[in-house]
């Protein structure tokens, strides 16, 4: 079974600072990788996804993530955060062979951006 | 596209009472998922359906929990009898599984409080 580990539970930073959130997964086969974001009081929304091809994936709102297969990692980055990026971020994975996107989520990282 | 619709948004009930959570997936989506979110355990997959048929209910915590999907546009998650430890936010999500790389679309969740 796959599992997903997010190293930081809470991150606090100031506006314009750079953000990097770690995500590692354990699964021996080919995977699809996702980052979801949950703004305060809202539902989860897809930020970006990786299926194949270029391991550097660009998503919405200036976020990007890099898939490093050898490290089983899919870290999320943003060069300069804004106050509106305050949210909880979830990394998720599913096995490519598993139809229907049965996702396994990491524990989430709460990001607080101070104005 | 109205998105995934869940009701109620908030539910407060007393221990021992029956609770029913409802979900309407996005029209045309053939996979439906129920997730539970708590501070302690993060996002847990409880059960998912494909074409109204339960595929994997291994995440359902115990027999007090049951889920049904009588048709393509409606699903329920029932807890009977409810207990305080069931307090959580319950999310429903749907996806177009025929394109098994398609992302999950989440509803706004039901915040359940059992006193």
mmCIF file of C-alpha atoms in Angstrom:
data_model
loop_
_atom_site.group_PDB
_atom_site.id
_atom_site.type_symbol
_atom_site.label_atom_id
_atom_site.label_comp_id
_atom_site.label_asym_id
_atom_site.label_seq_id
_atom_site.Cartn_x
_atom_site.Cartn_y
_atom_site.Cartn_z
ATOM 1 C CA UNK A 1 0.000 0.000 0.000
ATOM 2 C CA UNK A 2 1.154 3.495 -0.695
ATOM 3 C CA UNK A 3 1.767 6.124 1.962
ATOM 4 C CA UNK A 4 2.537 9.804 1.824
ATOM 5 C CA UNK A 5 4.632 11.789 4.270
ATOM 6 C CA UNK A 6 4.673 15.555 4.612
ATOM 7 C CA UNK A 7 7.525 16.622 6.786
ATOM 8 C CA UNK A 8 6.312 19.975 8.028
ATOM 9 C CA UNK A 9 3.044 20.229 9.907
ATOM 10 C CA UNK A 10 3.159 23.998 10.258
ATOM 11 C CA UNK A 11 5.034 26.665 8.357
ATOM 12 C CA UNK A 12 4.983 30.366 9.185
ATOM 13 C CA UNK A 13 6.568 32.877 6.877
ATOM 14 C CA UNK A 14 6.293 36.469 5.762
ATOM 15 C CA UNK A 15 4.959 37.785 2.488
ATOM 16 C CA UNK A 16 7.452 37.633 -0.377
ATOM 17 C CA UNK A 17 9.349 34.792 1.258
ATOM 18 C CA UNK A 18 9.936 31.620 -0.691
ATOM 19 C CA UNK A 19 8.032 28.481 0.198
ATOM 20 C CA UNK A 20 8.978 24.839 -0.152
ATOM 21 C CA UNK A 21 6.888 22.017 1.251
ATOM 22 C CA UNK A 22 8.280 18.525 1.343
ATOM 23 C CA UNK A 23 6.411 15.422 0.241
ATOM 24 C CA UNK A 24 7.674 11.873 0.071
ATOM 25 C CA UNK A 25 5.737 8.791 -0.881
ATOM 26 C CA UNK A 26 6.328 5.107 -0.608
ATOM 27 C CA UNK A 27 5.203 2.932 -3.478
ATOM 28 C CA UNK A 28 7.253 0.802 -5.780
ATOM 29 C CA UNK A 29 5.244 1.259 -8.936
ATOM 30 C CA UNK A 30 4.359 4.144 -11.179
ATOM 31 C CA UNK A 31 2.360 6.871 -9.519
ATOM 32 C CA UNK A 32 0.343 9.958 -10.217
ATOM 33 C CA UNK A 33 1.089 12.818 -7.848
ATOM 34 C CA UNK A 34 -1.052 15.737 -6.746
ATOM 35 C CA UNK A 35 -1.003 18.772 -4.541
ATOM 36 C CA UNK A 36 -4.305 20.026 -3.182
ATOM 37 C CA UNK A 37 -4.920 23.234 -1.271
ATOM 38 C CA UNK A 38 -7.593 23.925 1.317
ATOM 39 C CA UNK A 39 -8.196 27.587 2.087
ATOM 40 C CA UNK A 40 -9.742 28.366 5.477
ATOM 41 C CA UNK A 41 -13.315 27.173 5.580
ATOM 42 C CA UNK A 42 -13.268 25.833 2.044
ATOM 43 C CA UNK A 43 -13.019 22.495 0.311
ATOM 44 C CA UNK A 44 -9.914 20.985 -1.196
ATOM 45 C CA UNK A 45 -8.937 22.250 -4.619
ATOM 46 C CA UNK A 46 -6.420 20.865 -7.050
ATOM 47 C CA UNK A 47 -3.245 22.939 -7.187
ATOM 48 C CA UNK A 48 -1.251 20.845 -9.633
ATOM 49 C CA UNK A 49 -0.685 17.300 -10.768
ATOM 50 C CA UNK A 50 2.007 15.122 -12.286
ATOM 51 C CA UNK A 51 1.256 12.154 -14.494
ATOM 52 C CA UNK A 52 4.242 11.834 -16.811
ATOM 53 C CA UNK A 53 6.693 13.843 -18.861
ATOM 54 C CA UNK A 54 8.494 16.918 -17.557
ATOM 55 C CA UNK A 55 9.101 16.349 -13.847
ATOM 56 C CA UNK A 56 8.763 20.058 -13.157
ATOM 57 C CA UNK A 57 5.063 20.802 -13.040
ATOM 58 C CA UNK A 58 3.553 24.259 -12.943
ATOM 59 C CA UNK A 59 0.186 24.806 -11.302
ATOM 60 C CA UNK A 60 -2.123 27.636 -10.509
ATOM 61 C CA UNK A 61 -1.242 30.764 -8.530
ATOM 62 C CA UNK A 62 2.486 30.536 -9.235
ATOM 63 C CA UNK A 63 3.022 27.167 -7.575
ATOM 64 C CA UNK A 64 5.243 24.479 -9.019
ATOM 65 C CA UNK A 65 6.382 21.049 -7.947
ATOM 66 C CA UNK A 66 9.246 18.819 -8.937
ATOM 67 C CA UNK A 67 9.006 15.050 -9.145
ATOM 68 C CA UNK A 68 12.282 13.359 -8.261
ATOM 69 C CA UNK A 69 11.735 9.685 -8.853
ATOM 70 C CA UNK A 70 14.979 8.556 -7.238
ATOM 71 C CA UNK A 71 13.998 10.300 -4.025
ATOM 72 C CA UNK A 72 10.284 9.418 -4.163
ATOM 73 C CA UNK A 73 9.633 13.100 -3.646
ATOM 74 C CA UNK A 74 7.243 15.690 -5.014
ATOM 75 C CA UNK A 75 8.059 18.955 -3.264
ATOM 76 C CA UNK A 76 5.905 22.026 -3.730
ATOM 77 C CA UNK A 77 7.456 25.453 -4.231
ATOM 78 C CA UNK A 78 6.504 29.063 -4.681
ATOM 79 C CA UNK A 79 9.178 31.744 -5.077
ATOM 80 C CA UNK A 80 7.253 34.552 -3.391
ATOM 81 C CA UNK A 81 4.207 33.917 -1.235
ATOM 82 C CA UNK A 82 1.283 36.203 -0.594
ATOM 83 C CA UNK A 83 -0.973 36.543 2.414
ATOM 84 C CA UNK A 84 -3.697 34.833 0.378
ATOM 85 C CA UNK A 85 -1.574 31.668 0.233
ATOM 86 C CA UNK A 86 -2.458 31.005 3.858
ATOM 87 C CA UNK A 87 -3.999 27.550 3.665
ATOM 88 C CA UNK A 88 -3.425 23.881 4.309
ATOM 89 C CA UNK A 89 -1.587 21.990 1.595
ATOM 90 C CA UNK A 90 -1.981 18.291 0.959
ATOM 91 C CA UNK A 91 0.210 16.029 -1.104
ATOM 92 C CA UNK A 92 -1.525 12.971 -2.566
ATOM 93 C CA UNK A 93 -0.592 9.940 -4.611
ATOM 94 C CA UNK A 94 -2.312 7.139 -6.439
ATOM 95 C CA UNK A 95 -0.975 4.141 -8.225
ATOM 96 C CA UNK A 96 -1.242 4.497 -11.994
ATOM 97 C CA UNK A 97 -2.814 1.077 -12.259
ATOM 98 C CA UNK A 98 -5.542 2.022 -9.819
ATOM 99 C CA UNK A 99 -8.488 3.318 -11.781
ATOM 100 C CA UNK A 100 -10.723 5.966 -10.336
ATOM 101 C CA UNK A 101 -8.107 7.959 -8.491
ATOM 102 C CA UNK A 102 -8.177 6.325 -5.075
ATOM 103 C CA UNK A 103 -5.893 8.906 -3.551
ATOM 104 C CA UNK A 104 -3.767 8.545 -0.469
ATOM 105 C CA UNK A 105 -3.194 11.902 1.208
ATOM 106 C CA UNK A 106 -0.370 13.140 3.344
ATOM 107 C CA UNK A 107 -1.108 14.642 6.729
ATOM 108 C CA UNK A 108 -1.134 18.172 5.384
ATOM 109 C CA UNK A 109 0.971 21.259 6.053
ATOM 110 C CA UNK A 110 -0.624 24.363 7.470
ATOM 111 C CA UNK A 111 0.955 27.470 5.997
ATOM 112 C CA UNK A 112 0.485 30.860 7.599
ATOM 113 C CA UNK A 113 1.710 33.860 5.658
ATOM 114 C CA UNK A 114 2.084 36.961 7.772
ATOM 115 C CA UNK A 115 1.348 40.268 6.044
ATOM 116 C CA UNK B 1 -21.383 23.027 -13.238
ATOM 117 C CA UNK B 2 -22.494 23.268 -9.623
ATOM 118 C CA UNK B 3 -19.692 21.096 -8.329
ATOM 119 C CA UNK B 4 -20.044 18.416 -5.684
ATOM 120 C CA UNK B 5 -22.856 19.321 -3.320
ATOM 121 C CA UNK B 6 -22.929 18.134 0.274
ATOM 122 C CA UNK B 7 -25.556 18.610 2.917
ATOM 123 C CA UNK B 8 -25.826 19.632 5.625
ATOM 124 C CA UNK B 9 -22.839 21.958 6.027
ATOM 125 C CA UNK B 10 -22.942 21.565 9.789
ATOM 126 C CA UNK B 11 -24.506 18.890 11.950
ATOM 127 C CA UNK B 12 -24.575 18.839 15.726
ATOM 128 C CA UNK B 13 -26.069 15.791 17.361
ATOM 129 C CA UNK B 14 -26.042 13.918 20.614
ATOM 130 C CA UNK B 15 -24.223 10.678 21.170
ATOM 131 C CA UNK B 16 -26.327 7.718 20.168
ATOM 132 C CA UNK B 17 -28.309 9.503 17.495
ATOM 133 C CA UNK B 18 -28.318 8.534 13.845
ATOM 134 C CA UNK B 19 -26.585 10.905 11.454
ATOM 135 C CA UNK B 20 -27.012 10.950 7.685
ATOM 136 C CA UNK B 21 -24.698 12.911 5.408
ATOM 137 C CA UNK B 22 -25.617 13.504 1.790
ATOM 138 C CA UNK B 23 -23.695 14.027 -1.398
ATOM 139 C CA UNK B 24 -24.540 14.856 -4.982
ATOM 140 C CA UNK B 25 -21.563 14.265 -7.292
ATOM 141 C CA UNK B 26 -20.808 16.173 -10.456
ATOM 142 C CA UNK B 27 -23.039 14.970 -13.252
ATOM 143 C CA UNK B 28 -21.275 12.408 -15.427
ATOM 144 C CA UNK B 29 -18.656 11.472 -12.865
ATOM 145 C CA UNK B 30 -18.582 7.741 -12.269
ATOM 146 C CA UNK B 31 -16.455 7.600 -9.113
ATOM 147 C CA UNK B 32 -17.535 8.862 -5.724
ATOM 148 C CA UNK B 33 -15.417 9.001 -2.597
ATOM 149 C CA UNK B 34 -16.121 9.676 1.074
ATOM 150 C CA UNK B 35 -13.232 11.098 3.119
ATOM 151 C CA UNK B 36 -13.025 12.028 6.795
ATOM 152 C CA UNK B 37 -10.747 14.804 8.007
ATOM 153 C CA UNK B 38 -9.586 15.152 11.612
ATOM 154 C CA UNK B 39 -6.697 16.927 13.241
ATOM 155 C CA UNK B 40 -5.274 13.671 14.513
ATOM 156 C CA UNK B 41 -5.585 11.493 11.416
ATOM 157 C CA UNK B 42 -5.681 13.980 8.543
ATOM 158 C CA UNK B 43 -7.658 12.918 5.464
ATOM 159 C CA UNK B 44 -8.783 9.306 5.495
ATOM 160 C CA UNK B 45 -10.553 7.544 2.657
ATOM 161 C CA UNK B 46 -13.598 5.791 4.062
ATOM 162 C CA UNK B 47 -15.186 4.242 0.995
ATOM 163 C CA UNK B 48 -15.490 4.750 -2.727
ATOM 164 C CA UNK B 49 -17.971 3.775 -5.411
ATOM 165 C CA UNK B 50 -17.700 3.151 -9.124
ATOM 166 C CA UNK B 51 -20.909 3.317 -11.124
ATOM 167 C CA UNK B 52 -22.867 3.228 -7.854
ATOM 168 C CA UNK B 53 -21.170 0.023 -6.676
ATOM 169 C CA UNK B 54 -18.987 0.089 -3.537
ATOM 170 C CA UNK B 55 -15.468 -0.886 -4.552
ATOM 171 C CA UNK B 56 -13.429 -0.495 -1.385
ATOM 172 C CA UNK B 57 -14.863 0.082 2.063
ATOM 173 C CA UNK B 58 -11.770 -0.920 3.983
ATOM 174 C CA UNK B 59 -11.497 2.567 5.432
ATOM 175 C CA UNK B 60 -14.885 2.471 7.102
ATOM 176 C CA UNK B 61 -14.016 2.528 10.798
ATOM 177 C CA UNK B 62 -16.622 0.117 12.099
ATOM 178 C CA UNK B 63 -20.074 -1.294 11.558
ATOM 179 C CA UNK B 64 -21.676 1.870 12.822
ATOM 180 C CA UNK B 65 -20.738 3.443 9.497
ATOM 181 C CA UNK B 66 -22.549 2.609 6.281
ATOM 182 C CA UNK B 67 -22.671 4.209 2.849
ATOM 183 C CA UNK B 68 -25.015 3.821 -0.062
ATOM 184 C CA UNK B 69 -25.267 5.097 -3.579
ATOM 185 C CA UNK B 70 -28.753 4.300 -4.879
ATOM 186 C CA UNK B 71 -28.178 6.140 -8.147
ATOM 187 C CA UNK B 72 -25.529 8.069 -10.049
ATOM 188 C CA UNK B 73 -26.526 11.389 -8.560
ATOM 189 C CA UNK B 74 -26.822 10.672 -4.861
ATOM 190 C CA UNK B 75 -24.915 9.059 -2.023
ATOM 191 C CA UNK B 76 -25.343 8.908 1.736
ATOM 192 C CA UNK B 77 -23.013 8.195 4.611
ATOM 193 C CA UNK B 78 -24.791 7.086 7.739
ATOM 194 C CA UNK B 79 -23.506 6.756 11.286
ATOM 195 C CA UNK B 80 -25.690 4.834 13.702
ATOM 196 C CA UNK B 81 -25.247 5.224 16.612
ATOM 197 C CA UNK B 82 -22.968 8.250 16.563
ATOM 198 C CA UNK B 83 -20.185 8.764 19.097
ATOM 199 C CA UNK B 84 -18.142 11.835 20.082
ATOM 200 C CA UNK B 85 -15.056 10.404 18.363
ATOM 201 C CA UNK B 86 -16.933 10.583 15.060
ATOM 202 C CA UNK B 87 -16.691 14.373 15.203
ATOM 203 C CA UNK B 88 -14.865 15.430 12.043
ATOM 204 C CA UNK B 89 -15.331 17.055 8.670
ATOM 205 C CA UNK B 90 -16.648 14.582 6.119
ATOM 206 C CA UNK B 91 -15.861 15.279 2.483
ATOM 207 C CA UNK B 92 -17.432 13.779 -0.566
ATOM 208 C CA UNK B 93 -15.508 13.858 -3.846
ATOM 209 C CA UNK B 94 -16.166 12.665 -7.369
ATOM 210 C CA UNK B 95 -14.072 12.033 -10.448
ATOM 211 C CA UNK B 96 -14.386 10.921 -14.032
ATOM 212 C CA UNK B 97 -12.731 7.588 -13.647
ATOM 213 C CA UNK B 98 -12.766 6.607 -17.272
ATOM 214 C CA UNK B 99 -9.983 9.113 -17.593
ATOM 215 C CA UNK B 100 -8.207 7.706 -14.596
ATOM 216 C CA UNK B 101 -5.840 10.598 -14.420
ATOM 217 C CA UNK B 102 -8.647 13.051 -13.793
ATOM 218 C CA UNK B 103 -8.500 14.886 -10.481
ATOM 219 C CA UNK B 104 -10.922 14.604 -7.612
ATOM 220 C CA UNK B 105 -13.488 17.333 -7.161
ATOM 221 C CA UNK B 106 -14.387 17.864 -3.535
ATOM 222 C CA UNK B 107 -17.541 19.149 -1.933
ATOM 223 C CA UNK B 108 -17.515 21.763 0.822
ATOM 224 C CA UNK B 109 -17.747 19.104 3.496
ATOM 225 C CA UNK B 110 -20.052 18.448 6.427
ATOM 226 C CA UNK B 111 -18.723 19.425 9.825
ATOM 227 C CA UNK B 112 -20.106 16.878 12.278
ATOM 228 C CA UNK B 113 -20.064 17.467 16.012
ATOM 229 C CA UNK B 114 -21.258 14.697 18.299
ATOM 230 C CA UNK B 115 -21.730 15.740 21.900
#
